[in-house]
């Protein structure tokens, strides 16, 4: 039995799926973080070793049965920067035939099934990746929380705090964000947020989690909260438009898809995102993401091996519910 080990490695967890040439997922496992830019090499090595070892052990096969290990890793950029270090580590773990990409590349492959187009990724952070018909790539955004991440859950959470502070000062319109954020943070008075944010030091994910509160308030009709999501949609659409222009696709039919909790869970934002693109881009086609990123890693592995991905394979993959466990803006479940 020849298998592809498909890996989606991020800053909080690593997923590994063993998938055969028919598209059947025969085993899977989840381990810790594998972003080598955020955690030390030993942690990355242990996470990848645990994920691959457990996946193979569950079906009692060894590395000789692995035709290819195809990984999308958060510490690898869209152009392959950072891949060499991870390739060396995976070879040390006993894997020879490797396909290493950035996590945004496997997200693109999964959403658009290896077809050209542009994908907007918006979860805790955000980035846009465009791939042209000849394989040319362009990245827009992805600059991180200090001077980037427009349209992300982090940026929405940050804007919610700003809007609440403005309302508290009497410099802006009243908003339910003030009491709701206090409730979420377990605070009695808004000035206490200064200690929580600056002294206690709220992490990026904690601020991003406030986007859930903002979304609940927006759904109740609060205009200030709604404006945050309209702004986020505009920012993401502008980034997509920039990628389309750089690829020279602004006069051609271009497919645009999306991945990540913000665009997948927040209908208010996604609707405005789609409306904006359809208004500003002449021949855009907005398509729902076909597969989760880890399946994108599998498809890239198939391409490397020359395995045919026909309709039967795709149908089998589609029968499997998405298991990416992304953070949701509308619930507290997720990674």
Short mmCIF file of C-alpha atoms in Angstrom, two decimals:
data_model
loop_
_atom_site.label_atom_id
_atom_site.label_comp_id
_atom_site.label_asym_id
_atom_site.label_seq_id
_atom_site.Cartn_x
_atom_site.Cartn_y
_atom_site.Cartn_z
CA UNK A 1 0.00 0.00 0.00
CA UNK A 2 1.58 3.26 -1.16
CA UNK A 3 0.56 6.34 0.75
CA UNK A 4 1.01 10.08 0.81
CA UNK A 5 1.51 11.63 4.21
CA UNK A 6 -0.18 15.03 4.01
CA UNK A 7 0.78 17.50 6.74
CA UNK A 8 -0.64 20.86 7.77
CA UNK A 9 1.74 22.31 10.35
CA UNK A 10 1.00 25.51 12.23
CA UNK A 11 1.85 27.54 15.28
CA UNK A 12 -0.46 25.62 17.59
CA UNK A 13 -0.80 22.13 16.11
CA UNK A 14 0.26 19.75 13.36
CA UNK A 15 -2.15 17.51 11.44
CA UNK A 16 -1.02 14.46 9.51
CA UNK A 17 -3.21 12.37 7.18
CA UNK A 18 -2.23 9.14 5.42
CA UNK A 19 -4.11 9.02 2.11
CA UNK A 20 -3.84 6.36 -0.58
CA UNK A 21 -3.96 6.87 -4.35
CA UNK A 22 -7.74 6.39 -4.42
CA UNK A 23 -8.29 9.37 -2.12
CA UNK A 24 -9.08 7.27 0.93
CA UNK A 25 -7.89 8.67 4.26
CA UNK A 26 -6.65 5.57 6.04
CA UNK A 27 -5.13 7.14 9.14
CA UNK A 28 -4.55 10.48 10.81
CA UNK A 29 -3.08 12.10 13.87
CA UNK A 30 -2.62 15.49 15.51
CA UNK A 31 0.33 16.76 17.51
CA UNK A 32 1.83 20.03 18.75
CA UNK A 33 3.20 23.13 16.98
CA UNK A 34 5.61 22.93 14.05
CA UNK A 35 6.20 26.54 13.03
CA UNK A 36 9.98 26.80 13.32
CA UNK A 37 9.76 30.60 13.44
CA UNK A 38 7.77 30.47 16.67
CA UNK A 39 9.04 27.42 18.55
CA UNK A 40 12.45 25.81 18.91
CA UNK A 41 13.76 23.12 16.57
CA UNK A 42 13.42 20.33 19.13
CA UNK A 43 9.72 21.12 19.56
CA UNK A 44 9.20 21.18 15.80
CA UNK A 45 11.01 17.88 15.41
CA UNK A 46 9.00 16.26 18.19
CA UNK A 47 5.69 17.49 16.79
CA UNK A 48 6.44 16.19 13.30
CA UNK A 49 7.81 12.91 14.65
CA UNK A 50 4.76 12.36 16.85
CA UNK A 51 2.30 13.15 14.06
CA UNK A 52 3.95 10.94 11.44
CA UNK A 53 4.82 8.06 13.79
CA UNK A 54 1.33 7.85 15.23
CA UNK A 55 -0.33 8.10 11.82
CA UNK A 56 1.74 5.22 10.46
CA UNK A 57 1.49 3.14 13.65
CA UNK A 58 -2.29 3.19 13.55
CA UNK A 59 -2.29 1.30 10.24
CA UNK A 60 0.84 -0.72 11.02
CA UNK A 61 2.88 0.46 8.04
CA UNK A 62 6.41 1.86 7.91
CA UNK A 63 8.19 4.62 6.04
CA UNK A 64 8.83 2.35 3.04
CA UNK A 65 5.11 2.53 2.30
CA UNK A 66 5.20 6.34 2.11
CA UNK A 67 5.46 7.36 -1.53
CA UNK A 68 5.69 11.02 -0.60
CA UNK A 69 5.47 13.30 2.41
CA UNK A 70 3.78 16.53 1.35
CA UNK A 71 3.76 19.26 3.99
CA UNK A 72 2.41 22.78 4.22
CA UNK A 73 4.17 24.54 7.09
CA UNK A 74 3.47 27.91 8.66
CA UNK A 75 7.18 28.72 8.92
CA UNK A 76 7.70 28.34 5.16
CA UNK A 77 6.87 31.29 2.90
CA UNK A 78 4.95 31.26 -0.38
CA UNK A 79 8.18 31.23 -2.39
CA UNK A 80 9.75 28.34 -0.49
CA UNK A 81 11.89 30.40 1.87
CA UNK A 82 12.46 28.33 4.99
CA UNK A 83 11.78 25.01 3.25
CA UNK A 84 15.41 23.82 3.28
CA UNK A 85 15.58 23.72 7.07
CA UNK A 86 12.35 21.74 7.30
CA UNK A 87 13.40 19.39 4.53
CA UNK A 88 16.60 18.59 6.43
CA UNK A 89 14.63 17.88 9.59
CA UNK A 90 12.16 15.57 7.82
CA UNK A 91 15.00 13.67 6.16
CA UNK A 92 16.48 13.15 9.62
CA UNK A 93 13.14 11.59 10.55
CA UNK A 94 13.56 9.05 7.77
CA UNK A 95 11.52 10.51 4.91
CA UNK A 96 13.10 10.81 1.48
CA UNK A 97 10.58 11.98 -1.12
CA UNK A 98 9.48 15.38 0.18
CA UNK A 99 7.26 18.19 -1.08
CA UNK A 100 7.55 21.20 1.24
CA UNK A 101 5.37 24.29 0.84
CA UNK A 102 4.11 27.13 2.95
CA UNK A 103 0.77 26.70 4.67
CA UNK A 104 -0.80 29.33 2.41
CA UNK A 105 0.19 27.28 -0.64
CA UNK A 106 -1.61 24.15 0.55
CA UNK A 107 -4.61 26.31 1.49
CA UNK A 108 -4.66 27.62 -2.09
CA UNK A 109 -4.32 24.10 -3.50
CA UNK A 110 -7.16 22.81 -1.35
CA UNK A 111 -9.54 25.68 -2.01
CA UNK A 112 -8.99 25.83 -5.79
CA UNK A 113 -7.94 22.21 -6.46
CA UNK A 114 -4.54 23.24 -7.89
CA UNK A 115 -6.16 25.65 -10.37
CA UNK A 116 -4.92 29.21 -10.94
CA UNK A 117 -6.56 31.98 -8.96
CA UNK A 118 -6.40 33.99 -5.78
CA UNK A 119 -7.16 32.95 -2.23
CA UNK A 120 -7.75 35.12 0.81
CA UNK A 121 -6.79 33.53 4.11
CA UNK A 122 -8.20 35.20 7.19
CA UNK A 123 -8.01 33.57 10.60
CA UNK A 124 -6.04 34.91 13.54
CA UNK A 125 -3.86 36.61 10.91
CA UNK A 126 -4.40 37.24 7.20
CA UNK A 127 -2.66 36.96 3.84
CA UNK A 128 -3.62 36.74 0.17
CA UNK A 129 -1.92 34.40 -2.30
CA UNK A 130 -2.35 34.48 -6.05
CA UNK A 131 -1.08 31.82 -8.46
CA UNK A 132 -1.17 32.40 -12.21
CA UNK A 133 -1.67 29.99 -15.09
CA UNK A 134 2.09 29.51 -15.49
CA UNK A 135 2.68 28.99 -11.77
CA UNK A 136 3.79 32.55 -11.01
CA UNK A 137 3.02 33.54 -7.43
CA UNK A 138 2.33 36.79 -5.64
CA UNK A 139 1.67 37.36 -1.96
CA UNK A 140 -0.17 40.39 -0.60
CA UNK A 141 -0.21 41.09 3.12
CA UNK A 142 1.00 38.59 5.67
CA UNK A 143 2.97 41.26 7.52
CA UNK A 144 1.87 40.21 10.99
CA UNK A 145 -0.04 42.00 13.76
CA UNK A 146 2.09 45.14 14.08
CA UNK A 147 1.80 46.46 10.52
CA UNK A 148 -0.41 43.97 8.75
CA UNK A 149 -3.10 41.32 9.23
CA UNK A 150 -5.84 43.51 7.80
CA UNK A 151 -9.17 41.70 7.78
CA UNK A 152 -8.04 39.15 10.37
CA UNK A 153 -9.66 38.17 13.64
CA UNK A 154 -6.80 39.94 15.43
CA UNK A 155 -7.41 43.18 13.56
CA UNK A 156 -11.16 42.97 14.18
CA UNK A 157 -10.55 42.42 17.89
CA UNK A 158 -8.16 45.36 17.97
CA UNK A 159 -10.64 47.61 16.15
CA UNK A 160 -13.37 46.55 18.58
CA UNK A 161 -11.24 47.70 21.51
CA UNK A 162 -10.54 51.00 19.74
CA UNK A 163 -14.20 51.58 18.94
CA UNK A 164 -15.16 50.86 22.54
CA UNK A 165 -12.48 53.25 23.84
CA UNK A 166 -13.71 55.96 21.47
CA UNK A 167 -17.28 55.46 22.66
CA UNK A 168 -16.21 55.49 26.31
CA UNK A 169 -14.40 58.80 25.77
CA UNK A 170 -17.46 60.32 24.11
CA UNK A 171 -15.52 60.81 20.89
CA UNK A 172 -17.60 58.37 18.93
CA UNK A 173 -21.05 56.79 18.77
CA UNK A 174 -22.33 54.64 21.59
CA UNK A 175 -21.94 50.91 21.08
CA UNK A 176 -22.79 47.68 22.83
CA UNK A 177 -19.13 46.77 22.38
CA UNK A 178 -18.30 48.53 25.64
CA UNK A 179 -20.34 46.33 28.02
CA UNK A 180 -19.88 43.18 25.95
CA UNK A 181 -16.10 43.45 25.87
CA UNK A 182 -16.03 44.10 29.60
CA UNK A 183 -18.15 40.99 30.15
CA UNK A 184 -15.87 38.89 27.94
CA UNK A 185 -12.78 40.12 29.74
CA UNK A 186 -14.32 39.76 33.20
CA UNK A 187 -13.84 43.44 34.02
CA UNK A 188 -16.09 45.97 35.77
CA UNK A 189 -14.94 49.29 34.29
CA UNK A 190 -13.51 50.08 30.87
CA UNK A 191 -10.29 51.74 32.19
CA UNK A 192 -9.35 48.32 33.57
CA UNK A 193 -8.73 47.20 29.98
CA UNK A 194 -5.50 49.21 30.02
CA UNK A 195 -4.05 46.91 32.68
CA UNK A 196 -5.38 43.82 30.95
CA UNK A 197 -3.89 44.75 27.56
CA UNK A 198 -0.63 46.45 28.50
CA UNK A 199 0.34 45.18 31.95
CA UNK A 200 -0.99 41.63 31.87
CA UNK A 201 -0.03 41.45 28.20
CA UNK A 202 -2.86 40.01 26.10
CA UNK A 203 -1.54 37.61 23.46
CA UNK A 204 -2.42 37.92 19.80
CA UNK A 205 -4.86 35.01 20.01
CA UNK A 206 -6.61 36.55 23.01
CA UNK A 207 -7.20 39.80 21.15
CA UNK A 208 -8.30 37.84 18.08
CA UNK A 209 -10.84 36.00 20.24
CA UNK A 210 -12.58 39.33 20.90
CA UNK A 211 -13.72 39.24 17.27
CA UNK A 212 -16.32 36.69 18.42
CA UNK A 213 -17.77 39.28 20.78
CA UNK A 214 -17.76 41.91 18.05
CA UNK A 215 -19.52 39.53 15.66
CA UNK A 216 -22.27 38.75 18.16
CA UNK A 217 -22.83 42.48 18.70
CA UNK A 218 -22.82 43.09 14.93
CA UNK A 219 -25.44 40.38 14.42
CA UNK A 220 -27.66 42.22 16.90
CA UNK A 221 -27.59 45.25 14.61
CA UNK A 222 -25.03 47.44 16.37
CA UNK A 223 -23.85 49.76 13.60
CA UNK A 224 -20.42 50.37 15.12
CA UNK A 225 -19.74 46.64 15.32
CA UNK A 226 -21.11 46.07 11.82
CA UNK A 227 -18.76 48.74 10.46
CA UNK A 228 -15.77 46.76 11.77
CA UNK A 229 -16.68 43.79 9.62
CA UNK A 230 -17.41 45.94 6.59
CA UNK A 231 -13.95 47.52 6.99
CA UNK A 232 -12.36 44.07 7.30
CA UNK A 233 -14.16 42.90 4.17
CA UNK A 234 -12.95 45.98 2.29
CA UNK A 235 -9.36 45.41 3.40
CA UNK A 236 -9.40 41.77 2.27
CA UNK A 237 -11.02 42.65 -1.05
CA UNK A 238 -8.38 45.34 -1.69
CA UNK A 239 -5.63 42.79 -1.07
CA UNK A 240 -7.24 40.34 -3.48
CA UNK A 241 -7.56 43.08 -6.10
CA UNK A 242 -3.87 43.92 -5.66
CA UNK A 243 -2.91 40.27 -6.25
CA UNK A 244 -5.10 40.13 -9.35
CA UNK A 245 -3.45 43.26 -10.77
CA UNK A 246 0.07 42.01 -10.06
CA UNK A 247 -0.69 38.73 -11.83
CA UNK A 248 -2.11 40.66 -14.81
CA UNK A 249 -5.49 38.96 -14.44
CA UNK A 250 -7.62 42.09 -14.05
CA UNK A 251 -8.93 41.76 -17.62
CA UNK A 252 -9.28 37.97 -17.54
CA UNK A 253 -11.68 35.59 -15.83
CA UNK A 254 -10.21 34.93 -12.41
CA UNK A 255 -11.28 32.56 -9.65
CA UNK A 256 -11.16 33.78 -6.04
CA UNK A 257 -11.67 31.58 -3.00
CA UNK A 258 -11.03 31.81 0.71
CA UNK A 259 -9.97 29.84 3.78
CA UNK A 260 -9.91 30.61 7.49
CA UNK A 261 -12.35 31.25 10.30
CA UNK A 262 -13.13 34.89 9.50
CA UNK A 263 -14.27 34.40 5.92
CA UNK A 264 -15.80 30.98 6.50
CA UNK A 265 -17.70 31.73 9.71
CA UNK A 266 -18.67 35.38 9.36
CA UNK A 267 -21.42 35.67 6.75
CA UNK A 268 -21.72 39.43 7.23
CA UNK A 269 -18.09 39.95 6.29
CA UNK A 270 -18.04 37.38 3.49
CA UNK A 271 -21.09 38.88 1.81
CA UNK A 272 -19.52 42.34 1.77
CA UNK A 273 -16.21 40.83 0.59
CA UNK A 274 -17.97 39.15 -2.35
CA UNK A 275 -20.03 42.23 -3.19
CA UNK A 276 -16.94 44.43 -3.23
CA UNK A 277 -14.98 42.10 -5.50
CA UNK A 278 -17.86 41.67 -7.93
CA UNK A 279 -18.25 45.43 -8.12
CA UNK A 280 -14.55 46.18 -8.61
CA UNK A 281 -13.20 43.22 -10.61
CA UNK A 282 -14.59 42.82 -14.11
CA UNK A 283 -14.61 39.01 -14.51
CA UNK A 284 -14.28 37.56 -11.04
CA UNK A 285 -15.74 34.22 -9.99
CA UNK A 286 -16.05 33.66 -6.24
CA UNK A 287 -15.91 29.97 -5.38
CA UNK A 288 -16.35 28.28 -2.02
CA UNK A 289 -13.23 26.42 -0.82
CA UNK A 290 -13.40 22.86 -2.12
CA UNK A 291 -11.08 21.22 0.42
CA UNK A 292 -9.33 22.03 3.67
CA UNK A 293 -5.61 22.90 3.50
CA UNK A 294 -4.32 19.45 4.51
CA UNK A 295 -6.11 17.96 1.48
CA UNK A 296 -4.34 20.61 -0.58
CA UNK A 297 -1.06 19.10 0.65
CA UNK A 298 -2.26 15.71 -0.59
CA UNK A 299 -3.14 17.12 -4.02
CA UNK A 300 0.32 18.70 -4.30
CA UNK A 301 1.83 15.34 -3.36
CA UNK A 302 -0.20 13.62 -6.08
CA UNK A 303 1.03 16.17 -8.60
CA UNK A 304 4.63 15.53 -7.58
CA UNK A 305 4.21 11.76 -7.95
CA UNK A 306 2.21 11.92 -11.15
CA UNK A 307 -0.78 10.27 -9.47
CA UNK A 308 -3.98 10.94 -11.36
CA UNK A 309 -6.58 12.87 -9.39
CA UNK A 310 -9.75 11.95 -11.27
CA UNK A 311 -13.40 12.54 -10.42
CA UNK A 312 -13.56 9.33 -8.38
CA UNK A 313 -10.66 10.45 -6.18
CA UNK A 314 -12.15 13.92 -5.75
CA UNK A 315 -15.55 12.52 -4.87
CA UNK A 316 -14.04 10.29 -2.20
CA UNK A 317 -12.19 13.26 -0.74
CA UNK A 318 -15.39 15.31 -0.76
CA UNK A 319 -17.25 12.66 1.19
CA UNK A 320 -14.96 13.29 4.14
CA UNK A 321 -16.23 16.15 6.35
CA UNK A 322 -13.84 19.04 6.88
CA UNK A 323 -11.75 18.41 9.97
CA UNK A 324 -9.58 21.54 10.04
CA UNK A 325 -11.05 22.64 13.39
CA UNK A 326 -10.51 26.30 12.63
CA UNK A 327 -11.40 28.86 15.23
CA UNK A 328 -14.96 30.04 14.80
CA UNK A 329 -16.17 33.58 15.26
CA UNK A 330 -19.55 32.26 16.33
CA UNK A 331 -18.49 29.68 18.91
CA UNK A 332 -15.65 29.03 21.30
CA UNK A 333 -14.78 25.73 19.70
CA UNK A 334 -11.67 25.39 17.59
CA UNK A 335 -7.95 25.05 17.72
#
